[in-house]
mmCIF file of C-alpha atoms in Angstrom:
data_model
loop_
_atom_site.group_PDB
_atom_site.id
_atom_site.type_symbol
_atom_site.label_atom_id
_atom_site.label_comp_id
_atom_site.label_asym_id
_atom_site.label_seq_id
_atom_site.Cartn_x
_atom_site.Cartn_y
_atom_site.Cartn_z
ATOM 1 C CA UNK A 1 20.640 -12.214 -24.240
ATOM 2 C CA UNK A 2 19.136 -12.776 -20.789
ATOM 3 C CA UNK A 3 17.198 -9.511 -20.750
ATOM 4 C CA UNK A 4 15.159 -10.206 -23.941
ATOM 5 C CA UNK A 5 14.545 -13.750 -22.715
ATOM 6 C CA UNK A 6 13.201 -12.507 -19.385
ATOM 7 C CA UNK A 7 11.030 -9.970 -21.201
ATOM 8 C CA UNK A 8 9.540 -12.794 -23.259
ATOM 9 C CA UNK A 9 9.032 -14.897 -20.125
ATOM 10 C CA UNK A 10 7.319 -11.896 -18.520
ATOM 11 C CA UNK A 11 4.855 -11.611 -21.402
ATOM 12 C CA UNK A 12 4.109 -15.347 -21.320
ATOM 13 C CA UNK A 13 3.679 -15.506 -17.541
ATOM 14 C CA UNK A 14 1.555 -12.367 -17.244
ATOM 15 C CA UNK A 15 -0.654 -13.360 -20.188
ATOM 16 C CA UNK A 16 -1.192 -16.784 -18.588
ATOM 17 C CA UNK A 17 -2.079 -15.263 -15.204
ATOM 18 C CA UNK A 18 -4.312 -12.685 -16.914
ATOM 19 C CA UNK A 19 -6.253 -15.382 -18.756
ATOM 20 C CA UNK A 20 -6.646 -17.460 -15.589
ATOM 21 C CA UNK A 21 -7.951 -14.459 -13.647
ATOM 22 C CA UNK A 22 -10.280 -13.203 -16.373
ATOM 23 C CA UNK A 23 -11.835 -16.543 -17.407
ATOM 24 C CA UNK A 24 -13.712 -17.317 -14.172
ATOM 25 C CA UNK A 25 -15.063 -13.764 -14.058
ATOM 26 C CA UNK A 26 -15.823 -12.916 -17.665
ATOM 27 C CA UNK A 27 -15.966 -16.146 -19.640
ATOM 28 C CA UNK A 28 -13.249 -17.670 -21.760
ATOM 29 C CA UNK A 29 -15.086 -16.975 -25.034
ATOM 30 C CA UNK A 30 -14.885 -13.165 -24.734
ATOM 31 C CA UNK A 31 -12.053 -12.034 -27.057
ATOM 32 C CA UNK A 32 -12.209 -8.426 -25.881
ATOM 33 C CA UNK A 33 -9.990 -9.154 -22.885
ATOM 34 C CA UNK A 34 -7.221 -10.554 -25.059
ATOM 35 C CA UNK A 35 -7.500 -7.425 -27.188
ATOM 36 C CA UNK A 36 -7.254 -5.206 -24.099
ATOM 37 C CA UNK A 37 -4.198 -7.106 -22.872
ATOM 38 C CA UNK A 38 -2.397 -6.939 -26.229
ATOM 39 C CA UNK A 39 -3.143 -3.226 -26.609
ATOM 40 C CA UNK A 40 -1.860 -2.683 -23.056
ATOM 41 C CA UNK A 41 1.422 -4.390 -23.998
ATOM 42 C CA UNK A 42 1.790 -2.247 -27.119
ATOM 43 C CA UNK A 43 0.980 0.954 -25.231
ATOM 44 C CA UNK A 44 3.409 0.081 -22.450
ATOM 45 C CA UNK A 45 6.199 -0.586 -24.948
ATOM 46 C CA UNK A 46 5.628 2.664 -26.835
ATOM 47 C CA UNK A 47 5.328 4.673 -23.627
ATOM 48 C CA UNK A 48 8.485 3.100 -22.223
ATOM 49 C CA UNK A 49 10.411 3.964 -25.388
ATOM 50 C CA UNK A 50 9.093 7.529 -25.581
ATOM 51 C CA UNK A 51 9.901 8.431 -21.970
ATOM 52 C CA UNK A 52 13.385 6.926 -22.268
ATOM 53 C CA UNK A 53 14.150 9.006 -25.366
ATOM 54 C CA UNK A 54 12.655 12.160 -23.841
ATOM 55 C CA UNK A 55 14.448 11.695 -20.510
ATOM 56 C CA UNK A 56 17.842 10.355 -21.511
ATOM 57 C CA UNK A 57 18.024 8.879 -24.983
ATOM 58 C CA UNK A 58 18.353 12.194 -26.808
ATOM 59 C CA UNK A 59 21.336 13.085 -24.610
ATOM 60 C CA UNK A 60 23.098 9.885 -25.546
ATOM 61 C CA UNK A 61 22.437 10.520 -29.223
ATOM 62 C CA UNK A 62 24.379 13.814 -28.865
ATOM 63 C CA UNK A 63 27.233 12.212 -26.896
ATOM 64 C CA UNK A 64 30.310 12.380 -29.133
ATOM 65 C CA UNK A 65 32.097 9.739 -27.045
ATOM 66 C CA UNK A 66 29.622 7.052 -28.053
ATOM 67 C CA UNK A 67 29.962 5.109 -31.284
ATOM 68 C CA UNK A 68 27.140 4.915 -33.813
ATOM 69 C CA UNK A 69 26.636 1.261 -32.884
ATOM 70 C CA UNK A 70 26.231 2.172 -29.188
ATOM 71 C CA UNK A 71 23.706 4.883 -30.055
ATOM 72 C CA UNK A 72 21.672 2.509 -32.204
ATOM 73 C CA UNK A 73 21.684 -0.103 -29.428
ATOM 74 C CA UNK A 74 20.537 2.533 -26.927
ATOM 75 C CA UNK A 75 17.585 3.395 -29.142
ATOM 76 C CA UNK A 76 16.689 -0.252 -29.595
ATOM 77 C CA UNK A 77 17.122 -1.357 -25.982
ATOM 78 C CA UNK A 78 16.445 1.775 -23.921
ATOM 79 C CA UNK A 79 13.076 2.059 -22.220
ATOM 80 C CA UNK A 80 11.553 3.246 -18.955
ATOM 81 C CA UNK A 81 9.115 1.625 -16.559
ATOM 82 C CA UNK A 82 7.601 5.038 -15.827
ATOM 83 C CA UNK A 83 6.718 5.405 -19.493
ATOM 84 C CA UNK A 84 5.314 1.876 -19.559
ATOM 85 C CA UNK A 85 2.867 2.793 -16.794
ATOM 86 C CA UNK A 86 1.638 5.889 -18.607
ATOM 87 C CA UNK A 87 1.512 4.328 -22.068
ATOM 88 C CA UNK A 88 -0.086 1.125 -20.824
ATOM 89 C CA UNK A 89 -2.772 2.934 -18.850
ATOM 90 C CA UNK A 90 -3.700 5.164 -21.765
ATOM 91 C CA UNK A 91 -3.770 2.185 -24.119
ATOM 92 C CA UNK A 92 -6.089 0.201 -21.836
ATOM 93 C CA UNK A 93 -8.532 3.096 -21.565
ATOM 94 C CA UNK A 94 -8.551 3.410 -25.357
ATOM 95 C CA UNK A 95 -9.006 -0.338 -25.844
ATOM 96 C CA UNK A 96 -11.889 -0.516 -23.373
ATOM 97 C CA UNK A 97 -13.733 2.257 -25.181
ATOM 98 C CA UNK A 98 -13.016 0.572 -28.491
ATOM 99 C CA UNK A 99 -14.690 -2.699 -27.452
ATOM 100 C CA UNK A 100 -17.363 -1.071 -25.289
ATOM 101 C CA UNK A 101 -16.094 -2.521 -22.015
ATOM 102 C CA UNK A 102 -17.110 -0.417 -19.004
ATOM 103 C CA UNK A 103 -16.118 -2.576 -16.042
ATOM 104 C CA UNK A 104 -12.833 -1.895 -14.181
ATOM 105 C CA UNK A 105 -9.891 -4.062 -15.232
ATOM 106 C CA UNK A 106 -7.197 -2.364 -13.145
ATOM 107 C CA UNK A 107 -7.308 -4.875 -10.297
ATOM 108 C CA UNK A 108 -6.266 -7.623 -12.716
ATOM 109 C CA UNK A 109 -3.422 -5.518 -14.092
ATOM 110 C CA UNK A 110 -2.240 -4.706 -10.550
ATOM 111 C CA UNK A 111 -1.863 -8.443 -9.991
ATOM 112 C CA UNK A 112 0.276 -9.065 -13.091
ATOM 113 C CA UNK A 113 2.251 -5.876 -13.820
ATOM 114 C CA UNK A 114 4.607 -6.319 -10.818
ATOM 115 C CA UNK A 115 5.497 -9.800 -12.097
ATOM 116 C CA UNK A 116 6.702 -8.410 -15.411
ATOM 117 C CA UNK A 117 8.601 -5.582 -13.715
ATOM 118 C CA UNK A 118 10.308 -7.953 -11.288
ATOM 119 C CA UNK A 119 11.462 -10.190 -14.141
ATOM 120 C CA UNK A 120 12.693 -7.107 -15.973
ATOM 121 C CA UNK A 121 14.702 -5.999 -12.948
ATOM 122 C CA UNK A 122 16.345 -9.421 -12.781
ATOM 123 C CA UNK A 123 17.483 -8.727 -16.326
ATOM 124 C CA UNK A 124 18.759 -5.296 -15.281
ATOM 125 C CA UNK A 125 20.721 -6.872 -12.441
ATOM 126 C CA UNK A 126 22.288 -9.462 -14.725
ATOM 127 C CA UNK A 127 23.072 -6.828 -17.362
ATOM 128 C CA UNK A 128 24.550 -4.404 -14.819
ATOM 129 C CA UNK A 129 22.343 -1.477 -15.861
ATOM 130 C CA UNK A 130 20.086 0.948 -13.955
ATOM 131 C CA UNK A 131 22.761 1.489 -11.311
ATOM 132 C CA UNK A 132 22.349 3.421 -8.105
ATOM 133 C CA UNK A 133 24.593 6.317 -7.146
ATOM 134 C CA UNK A 134 28.153 5.589 -6.024
ATOM 135 C CA UNK A 135 28.666 5.514 -2.277
ATOM 136 C CA UNK A 136 30.890 4.148 0.473
ATOM 137 C CA UNK A 137 31.011 0.385 0.885
ATOM 138 C CA UNK A 138 28.218 -1.112 3.001
ATOM 139 C CA UNK A 139 26.783 -4.590 3.348
ATOM 140 C CA UNK A 140 23.939 -3.662 0.998
ATOM 141 C CA UNK A 141 25.923 -1.918 -1.765
ATOM 142 C CA UNK A 142 26.513 -3.479 -5.181
ATOM 143 C CA UNK A 143 29.956 -3.485 -6.772
ATOM 144 C CA UNK A 144 30.288 -2.761 -10.491
ATOM 145 C CA UNK A 145 32.949 -4.016 -12.927
ATOM 146 C CA UNK A 146 35.209 -1.098 -11.952
ATOM 147 C CA UNK A 147 35.053 -1.959 -8.257
ATOM 148 C CA UNK A 148 32.835 1.005 -7.323
ATOM 149 C CA UNK A 149 30.088 0.559 -4.733
ATOM 150 C CA UNK A 150 26.537 1.596 -5.678
ATOM 151 C CA UNK A 151 23.194 1.983 -3.988
ATOM 152 C CA UNK A 152 21.230 -1.228 -4.794
ATOM 153 C CA UNK A 153 18.694 0.511 -7.024
ATOM 154 C CA UNK A 154 17.604 -2.613 -8.896
ATOM 155 C CA UNK A 155 17.076 -4.819 -5.798
ATOM 156 C CA UNK A 156 15.196 -1.937 -4.135
ATOM 157 C CA UNK A 157 12.755 -1.686 -7.043
ATOM 158 C CA UNK A 158 12.428 -5.469 -7.192
ATOM 159 C CA UNK A 159 11.503 -5.485 -3.486
ATOM 160 C CA UNK A 160 9.016 -2.636 -3.930
ATOM 161 C CA UNK A 161 7.202 -4.485 -6.701
ATOM 162 C CA UNK A 162 7.243 -7.723 -4.695
ATOM 163 C CA UNK A 163 5.465 -5.888 -1.863
ATOM 164 C CA UNK A 164 2.951 -4.373 -4.280
ATOM 165 C CA UNK A 165 2.340 -7.780 -5.856
ATOM 166 C CA UNK A 166 1.510 -9.236 -2.447
ATOM 167 C CA UNK A 167 -0.702 -6.232 -1.676
ATOM 168 C CA UNK A 168 -2.595 -6.569 -4.963
ATOM 169 C CA UNK A 169 -3.293 -10.267 -4.503
ATOM 170 C CA UNK A 170 -4.430 -9.697 -0.917
ATOM 171 C CA UNK A 171 -6.831 -7.003 -2.121
ATOM 172 C CA UNK A 172 -8.243 -9.281 -4.814
ATOM 173 C CA UNK A 173 -8.627 -12.284 -2.517
ATOM 174 C CA UNK A 174 -10.145 -10.241 0.326
ATOM 175 C CA UNK A 175 -12.178 -8.012 -2.031
ATOM 176 C CA UNK A 176 -10.546 -4.846 -0.678
ATOM 177 C CA UNK A 177 -10.513 -1.597 -2.661
ATOM 178 C CA UNK A 178 -12.350 -3.142 -5.598
ATOM 179 C CA UNK A 179 -11.664 -1.252 -8.803
ATOM 180 C CA UNK A 180 -9.017 0.860 -7.096
ATOM 181 C CA UNK A 181 -6.050 -1.470 -6.643
ATOM 182 C CA UNK A 182 -4.181 -0.324 -9.742
ATOM 183 C CA UNK A 183 -4.801 3.306 -8.849
ATOM 184 C CA UNK A 184 -3.206 2.666 -5.453
ATOM 185 C CA UNK A 185 -0.310 0.989 -7.259
ATOM 186 C CA UNK A 186 0.111 4.075 -9.475
ATOM 187 C CA UNK A 187 0.129 6.387 -6.462
ATOM 188 C CA UNK A 188 2.596 4.217 -4.559
ATOM 189 C CA UNK A 189 4.931 3.698 -7.513
ATOM 190 C CA UNK A 190 4.865 7.373 -8.436
ATOM 191 C CA UNK A 191 5.891 8.379 -4.912
ATOM 192 C CA UNK A 192 8.486 5.616 -4.678
ATOM 193 C CA UNK A 193 10.112 6.521 -7.983
ATOM 194 C CA UNK A 194 10.058 10.254 -7.216
ATOM 195 C CA UNK A 195 12.131 9.634 -4.096
ATOM 196 C CA UNK A 196 14.205 6.719 -5.351
ATOM 197 C CA UNK A 197 15.348 8.556 -8.462
ATOM 198 C CA UNK A 198 17.666 10.679 -6.309
ATOM 199 C CA UNK A 199 19.572 7.470 -5.533
ATOM 200 C CA UNK A 200 19.868 6.361 -9.180
ATOM 201 C CA UNK A 201 22.519 7.305 -11.718
ATOM 202 C CA UNK A 202 20.262 9.073 -14.201
ATOM 203 C CA UNK A 203 21.063 12.374 -15.919
ATOM 204 C CA UNK A 204 19.103 15.433 -14.742
ATOM 205 C CA UNK A 205 16.744 17.091 -17.183
ATOM 206 C CA UNK A 206 15.761 20.231 -15.248
ATOM 207 C CA UNK A 207 18.050 21.341 -12.389
ATOM 208 C CA UNK A 208 18.495 18.149 -10.336
ATOM 209 C CA UNK A 209 15.220 16.603 -11.545
ATOM 210 C CA UNK A 210 15.359 13.791 -14.095
ATOM 211 C CA UNK A 211 12.857 13.147 -16.842
ATOM 212 C CA UNK A 212 11.932 9.934 -15.075
ATOM 213 C CA UNK A 213 10.918 11.915 -11.999
ATOM 214 C CA UNK A 214 8.649 14.088 -14.113
ATOM 215 C CA UNK A 215 7.073 10.907 -15.487
ATOM 216 C CA UNK A 216 6.796 9.518 -11.945
ATOM 217 C CA UNK A 217 4.994 12.666 -10.848
ATOM 218 C CA UNK A 218 2.595 12.227 -13.767
ATOM 219 C CA UNK A 219 1.991 8.628 -12.631
ATOM 220 C CA UNK A 220 1.272 9.832 -9.095
ATOM 221 C CA UNK A 221 -1.183 12.498 -10.338
ATOM 222 C CA UNK A 222 -2.885 10.002 -12.638
ATOM 223 C CA UNK A 223 -3.378 7.607 -9.723
ATOM 224 C CA UNK A 224 -4.767 10.338 -7.457
ATOM 225 C CA UNK A 225 -7.155 11.695 -10.087
ATOM 226 C CA UNK A 226 -8.456 8.295 -11.165
ATOM 227 C CA UNK A 227 -8.827 7.115 -7.554
ATOM 228 C CA UNK A 228 -10.926 10.203 -6.808
ATOM 229 C CA UNK A 229 -13.028 9.795 -9.958
ATOM 230 C CA UNK A 230 -13.646 6.102 -9.297
ATOM 231 C CA UNK A 231 -14.626 6.899 -5.691
ATOM 232 C CA UNK A 232 -17.213 9.410 -6.914
ATOM 233 C CA UNK A 233 -18.579 6.831 -9.365
ATOM 234 C CA UNK A 234 -18.943 4.301 -6.530
ATOM 235 C CA UNK A 235 -20.811 6.814 -4.379
ATOM 236 C CA UNK A 236 -23.252 7.583 -7.216
ATOM 237 C CA UNK A 237 -23.857 3.857 -7.759
ATOM 238 C CA UNK A 238 -24.556 3.428 -4.025
ATOM 239 C CA UNK A 239 -27.294 5.990 -4.169
#
């Protein structure tokens, strides 16, 4: 029950931070930003569910060793952060066009998304899921219920997002990379997950590549493309 609770806390905390960041800039009476945030949540949830099913969920549905109850729980609970990035980004772009908002909002999202992901990883740690590969015992390995030592995949991702959270807030406070902070986050997370996936216990989809790595590569490309496009827009505005 801890994981759903932390997910709810994540929504409450990030929505509170979002409102506090948006209000001084845009005015508290503008409902479009609440709409954008809610659509982002919905898109992230749908994207997370889709990528999980496409990467791993369908395999578990065909696993004859799992009970029907386990399969249903997998479908209900299973989701992927990589899918949340892609679904959330697409949803925000759609929502902004819907309400006619043309200013960048990514910097604000870069300052709140890591909070939600860090809380989610605390839930993963408590639940014992998202394990790293088995390996010899070291001071940094995690021991599962069977006594096997694993690469600390969850703490590693928690630490990565903590670093990115600090980076995002520094950029916002110092006015660095305005309008590009979330794109940098996408690039960094895509590269991190591409490499880190080799140390996680996830089933391969193509050769030794998992579906999550394909999604991570898409995140990386999205960040690169949007960073380049935003840079060109800034140059045109300068002239």
